[in-house]
Short mmCIF file of C-alpha atoms and ligand atoms in Angstrom, two decimals:
data_model
loop_
_atom_site.label_atom_id
_atom_site.label_comp_id
_atom_site.label_asym_id
_atom_site.label_seq_id
_atom_site.Cartn_x
_atom_site.Cartn_y
_atom_site.Cartn_z
CA UNK A 58 11.86 10.39 -14.30
CA UNK A 59 14.57 7.91 -15.39
CA UNK A 60 16.91 9.61 -12.93
CA UNK A 61 14.25 9.45 -10.21
CA UNK A 62 13.74 5.71 -10.73
CA UNK A 63 17.45 4.92 -10.64
CA UNK A 64 18.07 7.06 -7.52
CA UNK A 65 15.07 5.47 -5.82
CA UNK A 66 16.41 2.02 -6.58
CA UNK A 67 19.86 2.89 -5.18
CA UNK A 68 18.31 4.20 -1.95
CA UNK A 69 16.41 0.91 -1.44
CA UNK A 70 19.56 -0.77 -0.11
CA UNK A 71 21.90 2.14 0.61
CA UNK A 72 23.71 1.70 3.98
CA UNK A 73 21.40 -1.18 4.88
CA UNK A 74 22.73 -3.99 7.06
CA UNK A 75 19.55 -6.01 6.75
CA UNK A 76 19.22 -9.26 4.85
CA UNK A 77 16.53 -11.93 5.10
CA UNK A 78 17.58 -15.10 6.91
CA UNK A 79 17.65 -18.14 4.62
CA UNK A 80 15.28 -20.06 6.83
CA UNK A 81 12.47 -17.48 6.51
CA UNK A 82 9.86 -18.83 4.11
CA UNK A 83 9.24 -15.26 2.87
CA UNK A 84 6.09 -14.93 4.94
CA UNK A 85 5.99 -11.18 4.37
CA UNK A 86 5.57 -11.78 0.63
CA UNK A 87 2.90 -14.44 1.21
CA UNK A 88 0.83 -13.53 4.25
CA UNK A 89 -2.57 -12.09 3.19
CA UNK A 90 -2.82 -9.95 6.31
CA UNK A 91 0.39 -8.05 5.59
CA UNK A 92 -0.92 -5.39 3.22
CA UNK A 93 1.53 -4.11 0.61
CA UNK A 94 0.31 -0.82 -0.69
CA UNK A 95 1.42 0.12 -4.21
CA UNK A 96 1.26 3.38 -6.11
CA UNK A 97 1.25 4.18 -9.81
CA UNK A 98 4.99 4.91 -9.46
CA UNK A 99 5.50 1.36 -8.14
CA UNK A 100 3.47 -0.02 -11.04
CA UNK A 101 5.54 1.97 -13.52
CA UNK A 102 8.73 0.77 -11.86
CA UNK A 103 7.58 -2.88 -12.07
CA UNK A 104 6.63 -2.27 -15.69
CA UNK A 105 10.18 -1.03 -16.44
CA UNK A 106 11.69 -4.18 -14.87
CA UNK A 107 9.28 -6.76 -16.33
CA UNK A 108 8.38 -5.15 -19.66
CA UNK A 109 4.69 -5.67 -18.85
CA UNK A 110 2.18 -2.87 -19.40
CA UNK A 111 1.06 -0.92 -16.32
CA UNK A 112 -2.61 -1.67 -17.01
CA UNK A 113 -1.87 -5.41 -17.38
CA UNK A 114 -0.01 -5.43 -14.05
CA UNK A 115 -3.02 -3.71 -12.50
CA UNK A 116 -5.47 -6.29 -13.88
CA UNK A 117 -3.40 -9.33 -12.94
CA UNK A 118 -1.59 -8.63 -9.70
CA UNK A 119 -3.36 -5.77 -7.94
CA UNK A 120 -6.38 -5.63 -5.67
CA UNK A 121 -8.23 -2.86 -3.91
CA UNK A 122 -7.09 -2.84 -0.32
CA UNK A 123 -8.74 -1.45 2.79
CA UNK A 124 -6.54 -0.46 5.74
CA UNK A 125 -8.46 0.39 8.92
CA UNK A 126 -7.35 3.65 10.50
CA UNK A 127 -7.17 1.95 13.89
CA UNK A 128 -7.71 -1.55 15.34
CA UNK A 129 -10.68 -0.13 17.25
CA UNK A 130 -12.22 1.33 14.08
CA UNK A 131 -12.38 -1.65 11.69
CA UNK A 132 -15.00 -0.05 9.42
CA UNK A 133 -13.14 3.18 8.73
CA UNK A 134 -10.06 2.94 6.58
CA UNK A 135 -7.94 4.00 3.67
CA UNK A 136 -8.44 2.68 0.17
CA UNK A 137 -5.32 1.91 -1.84
CA UNK A 138 -3.99 -0.39 -4.49
CA UNK A 139 -2.29 -3.43 -2.97
CA UNK A 140 -0.31 -6.41 -4.20
CA UNK A 141 -2.35 -9.61 -4.30
CA UNK A 142 -0.95 -12.23 -1.92
CA UNK A 143 0.96 -14.45 -2.19
CA UNK A 144 2.92 -12.02 -4.29
CA UNK A 145 3.22 -13.09 -7.91
CA UNK A 146 6.76 -11.71 -8.12
CA UNK A 147 8.18 -14.07 -5.52
CA UNK A 148 10.30 -16.73 -7.24
CA UNK A 149 11.42 -19.36 -4.77
CA UNK A 150 12.93 -17.21 -2.05
CA UNK A 151 13.84 -14.30 -4.32
CA UNK A 152 12.01 -11.20 -5.46
CA UNK A 153 12.04 -11.25 -9.27
CA UNK A 154 11.60 -7.46 -9.48
CA UNK A 155 14.08 -6.60 -6.71
CA UNK A 156 15.55 -3.33 -8.11
CA UNK A 157 12.08 -2.05 -9.01
CA UNK A 158 10.06 -3.54 -6.16
CA UNK A 159 7.41 -1.39 -4.46
CA UNK A 160 8.80 1.16 -2.04
CA UNK A 161 6.73 -0.50 0.74
CA UNK A 162 8.73 -3.71 0.25
CA UNK A 163 12.03 -1.82 0.34
CA UNK A 164 11.08 -0.13 3.61
CA UNK A 165 10.13 -3.36 5.35
CA UNK A 166 11.11 -4.27 8.05
CA UNK A 167 13.62 -1.50 8.79
CA UNK A 168 11.11 1.38 8.83
CA UNK A 169 9.29 -0.36 11.71
CA UNK A 170 12.41 0.16 13.82
CA UNK A 171 12.33 3.92 13.36
CA UNK A 172 9.46 3.89 15.80
CA UNK A 173 10.38 4.58 19.42
CA UNK A 174 8.22 1.70 20.53
CA UNK A 175 9.45 -1.35 18.64
CA UNK A 176 7.61 -3.56 21.12
CA UNK A 177 4.28 -2.55 19.52
CA UNK A 178 5.36 -4.32 16.32
CA UNK A 179 6.87 -7.32 18.09
CA UNK A 180 3.67 -7.95 20.02
CA UNK A 181 1.38 -7.75 16.97
CA UNK A 182 -0.23 -11.11 16.22
CA UNK A 183 0.78 -10.99 12.56
CA UNK A 184 4.48 -10.46 13.33
CA UNK A 185 4.87 -13.29 15.88
CA UNK A 186 6.55 -15.51 13.27
CA UNK A 187 8.48 -12.81 11.43
CA UNK A 188 12.18 -13.33 12.25
CA UNK A 189 13.03 -9.82 11.00
CA UNK A 190 10.64 -8.23 13.50
CA UNK A 191 11.37 -10.51 16.44
CA UNK A 192 15.15 -10.01 16.09
CA UNK A 193 15.68 -6.42 14.87
CA UNK A 194 18.73 -5.63 12.75
CA UNK A 195 21.12 -2.77 13.37
CA UNK A 196 20.28 0.51 11.62
CA UNK A 197 23.14 2.98 11.22
CA UNK A 198 22.59 6.74 11.28
CA UNK A 199 23.18 6.89 7.51
CA UNK A 200 20.59 4.16 6.93
CA UNK A 201 18.13 6.00 9.19
CA UNK A 202 18.54 9.14 7.08
CA UNK A 203 18.02 7.07 3.93
CA UNK A 204 14.86 5.50 5.35
CA UNK A 205 13.45 8.94 6.22
CA UNK A 206 14.22 10.07 2.67
CA UNK A 207 12.43 7.02 1.26
CA UNK A 208 9.45 7.66 3.53
CA UNK A 209 9.26 11.22 2.27
CA UNK A 210 9.41 10.00 -1.33
CA UNK A 211 6.72 7.44 -0.55
CA UNK A 212 4.39 10.11 0.90
CA UNK A 213 4.69 12.06 -2.34
CA UNK A 214 4.15 8.95 -4.46
CA UNK A 215 1.04 8.02 -2.47
CA UNK A 216 -0.34 11.53 -2.85
CA UNK A 217 0.25 11.49 -6.61
CA UNK A 218 -1.23 8.03 -7.03
CA UNK A 219 -4.35 8.64 -4.93
CA UNK A 220 -4.91 12.02 -6.52
CA UNK A 221 -4.51 10.66 -10.06
CA UNK A 222 -6.69 7.59 -9.59
CA UNK A 223 -9.22 8.56 -6.94
CA UNK A 224 -9.21 12.37 -7.18
CA UNK A 225 -8.52 12.64 -3.45
CA UNK A 226 -5.69 11.74 -1.07
CA UNK A 227 -6.01 9.90 1.23
CA UNK A 228 -9.18 8.15 0.07
CA UNK A 229 -10.93 7.47 3.40
CA UNK A 230 -13.90 5.14 3.22
CA UNK A 231 -16.48 4.64 5.93
CA UNK A 232 -18.00 1.15 5.72
CA UNK A 233 -20.28 1.37 8.75
CA UNK A 234 -23.36 1.37 6.55
CA UNK A 235 -22.17 -1.98 5.10
CA UNK A 236 -21.21 -3.51 8.44
CA UNK A 237 -24.00 -6.12 8.26
CA UNK A 238 -22.44 -7.58 5.11
CA UNK A 239 -18.96 -7.62 6.65
CA UNK A 240 -20.11 -9.16 9.92
CA UNK A 241 -21.56 -12.20 8.12
CA UNK A 242 -18.01 -13.60 7.80
CA UNK A 243 -16.10 -13.60 11.06
CA UNK A 244 -13.20 -15.80 12.15
CA UNK A 245 -13.24 -16.99 15.78
CA UNK A 246 -9.89 -16.51 17.56
CA UNK A 247 -8.35 -18.80 20.21
CA UNK A 248 -8.92 -16.25 22.97
CA UNK A 249 -12.68 -16.15 22.29
CA UNK A 250 -12.65 -12.91 20.28
CA UNK A 251 -13.60 -12.77 16.60
CA UNK A 252 -11.76 -11.28 13.66
CA UNK A 253 -13.14 -9.49 10.60
CA UNK A 254 -12.12 -11.21 7.37
CA UNK A 255 -10.28 -8.63 5.33
CA UNK A 256 -10.77 -10.64 2.13
CA UNK A 257 -14.54 -10.30 2.70
CA UNK A 258 -14.22 -6.49 2.81
CA UNK A 259 -12.01 -6.55 -0.29
CA UNK A 260 -14.57 -8.72 -2.10
CA UNK A 261 -17.40 -6.29 -1.27
CA UNK A 262 -15.27 -3.34 -2.39
CA UNK A 263 -14.19 -4.95 -5.64
CA UNK A 264 -17.75 -5.88 -6.57
CA UNK A 265 -19.01 -2.35 -5.95
CA UNK A 266 -16.10 -0.54 -7.57
CA UNK A 267 -16.35 -2.86 -10.57
CA UNK A 268 -20.13 -2.60 -11.05
CA UNK A 269 -20.13 1.16 -10.64
CA UNK A 270 -17.45 1.62 -13.31
CA UNK A 271 -14.75 3.04 -11.02
CA UNK A 272 -12.50 0.04 -11.76
CA UNK A 273 -12.63 0.64 -15.51
CA UNK A 274 -12.09 4.39 -15.00
CA UNK A 275 -8.90 3.60 -13.06
CA UNK A 276 -7.82 1.21 -15.80
CA UNK A 277 -8.24 3.89 -18.45
CA UNK A 278 -6.08 6.25 -16.40
CA UNK A 279 -3.40 3.57 -16.09
CA UNK A 280 -3.55 2.86 -19.83
CA UNK A 281 -2.52 6.49 -20.33
CA UNK A 282 0.79 5.63 -18.64
CA UNK A 283 1.44 2.88 -21.20
CA UNK A 284 1.54 5.33 -24.11
CA UNK A 285 4.87 6.24 -25.70
CA UNK A 286 5.15 9.45 -23.70
CA UNK A 287 4.01 7.73 -20.45
CA UNK A 288 7.24 8.42 -18.59
CA UNK A 289 7.24 12.15 -19.30
CA UNK A 290 3.49 12.30 -18.61
CA UNK A 291 4.16 10.70 -15.21
CA UNK A 292 7.04 13.12 -14.61
CA UNK A 293 4.77 16.11 -15.26
CA UNK A 294 2.11 14.73 -12.94
CA UNK A 295 4.71 14.19 -10.25
CA UNK A 296 6.16 17.70 -10.53
CA UNK A 297 2.65 19.12 -10.14
CA UNK A 298 1.51 16.96 -7.22
CA UNK A 299 4.83 17.21 -5.32
CA UNK A 300 3.94 20.87 -4.82
CA UNK A 301 0.38 20.12 -3.76
CA UNK A 302 0.99 17.49 -1.10
CA UNK A 303 -0.74 18.07 2.20
CA UNK A 304 0.49 15.96 5.10
CA UNK A 305 -2.59 14.61 6.83
CA UNK A 306 -3.06 14.04 10.47
CA UNK A 307 -4.96 10.76 10.97
CA UNK A 308 -6.70 12.10 14.06
CA UNK A 309 -8.16 15.03 12.13
CA UNK A 310 -9.94 13.35 9.24
CA UNK A 311 -12.77 15.66 8.23
CA UNK A 312 -13.89 14.31 4.86
CA UNK A 313 -14.46 10.69 3.96
CA UNK A 314 -16.63 8.68 1.57
CA UNK A 315 -19.37 6.14 1.88
CA UNK A 316 -21.13 3.83 -0.53
CA UNK A 317 -24.58 4.94 -1.53
CA UNK A 318 -25.71 1.80 -3.37
CA UNK A 319 -22.78 1.12 -5.64
CA UNK A 320 -21.80 4.78 -6.00
CA UNK A 321 -19.54 6.75 -3.70
CA UNK A 322 -20.65 9.90 -1.90
CA UNK A 323 -18.70 12.34 0.19
CA UNK A 324 -19.46 12.64 3.91
CA UNK A 325 -18.31 15.27 6.40
CA UNK A 326 -17.16 14.03 9.76
CA UNK A 327 -17.84 15.87 13.02
S1 LIG B 442 11.41 -9.28 5.25
FE1 LIG B 442 11.06 -10.53 7.07
S2 LIG B 442 9.26 -11.78 6.57
FE2 LIG B 442 10.05 -10.96 4.66
S3 LIG B 442 11.39 -12.57 3.89
FE3 LIG B 442 12.67 -11.12 5.04
S4 LIG B 442 12.79 -11.98 7.10
FE4 LIG B 442 11.08 -12.99 6.08
S1 LIG B 443 7.42 -7.40 -4.77
FE1 LIG B 443 9.11 -8.70 -4.13
S2 LIG B 443 9.59 -8.09 -2.03
FE2 LIG B 443 7.56 -7.29 -2.53
S3 LIG B 443 6.13 -8.84 -1.82
FE3 LIG B 443 6.56 -9.28 -3.95
S4 LIG B 443 8.24 -10.73 -3.95
FE4 LIG B 443 8.13 -9.80 -1.92
#
């Protein structure tokens, strides 16, 4: 795994021509609506850079995030660990864990430009003030290949992380039966529409996952990584799950989960 972490870190900037303009106030690291998904590999990597235990990083800087599958389906989304915002690791305008930052941070913004339709990103409300999205940088062929390699590594890391913590990957959650709670807190927009407050969803999720004991179960699993043999334990997990990964098609989700009280139950989708 040491070799994996150092290769991963080298790929983060290999052939990249991107650098953040000085006048950007690091909005990507601060904006609560830009979700930064992290995996147990990211947590281990941050632990190697900071010397902090994985389970302490989890307690202090991580939240349970909910990413809707589609803008039109706000109550159906993927559960993952996410960095709390503003990110604790931002020091002034610098990332204090740069070589070991989450893979999601290393991919942003360049991976957005791999899409054929860059305009989709530029028009998104959240990215209107992001200089890196409004004025795309050049991406050489070698950088493109590197980004695809990083994306492939990320897929495997997500699978491992979800599988280890949640027992399923991806962990789809259907919140329609809690929609009344979510709809209590809406933000009116200038154009007359309303917006769901993501922090409200995250609050509901945290309360339920905490009270039902899932949160402490995840913490126990993360504590296992802090043991002396944590790195080799992680390496063994990774070798096993790298061979199990199933690439999912978002349009063909068949199994999801729903809260039944504070517990989770599986549901089958038509
Ligand atoms: S990645 Fe984009 S939003 Fe983040 S600091 Fe750089 S320019 Fe700003
Ligand atoms: S880990 Fe670094 S790059 Fe990522 S959000 Fe935090 S400060 Fe920004």
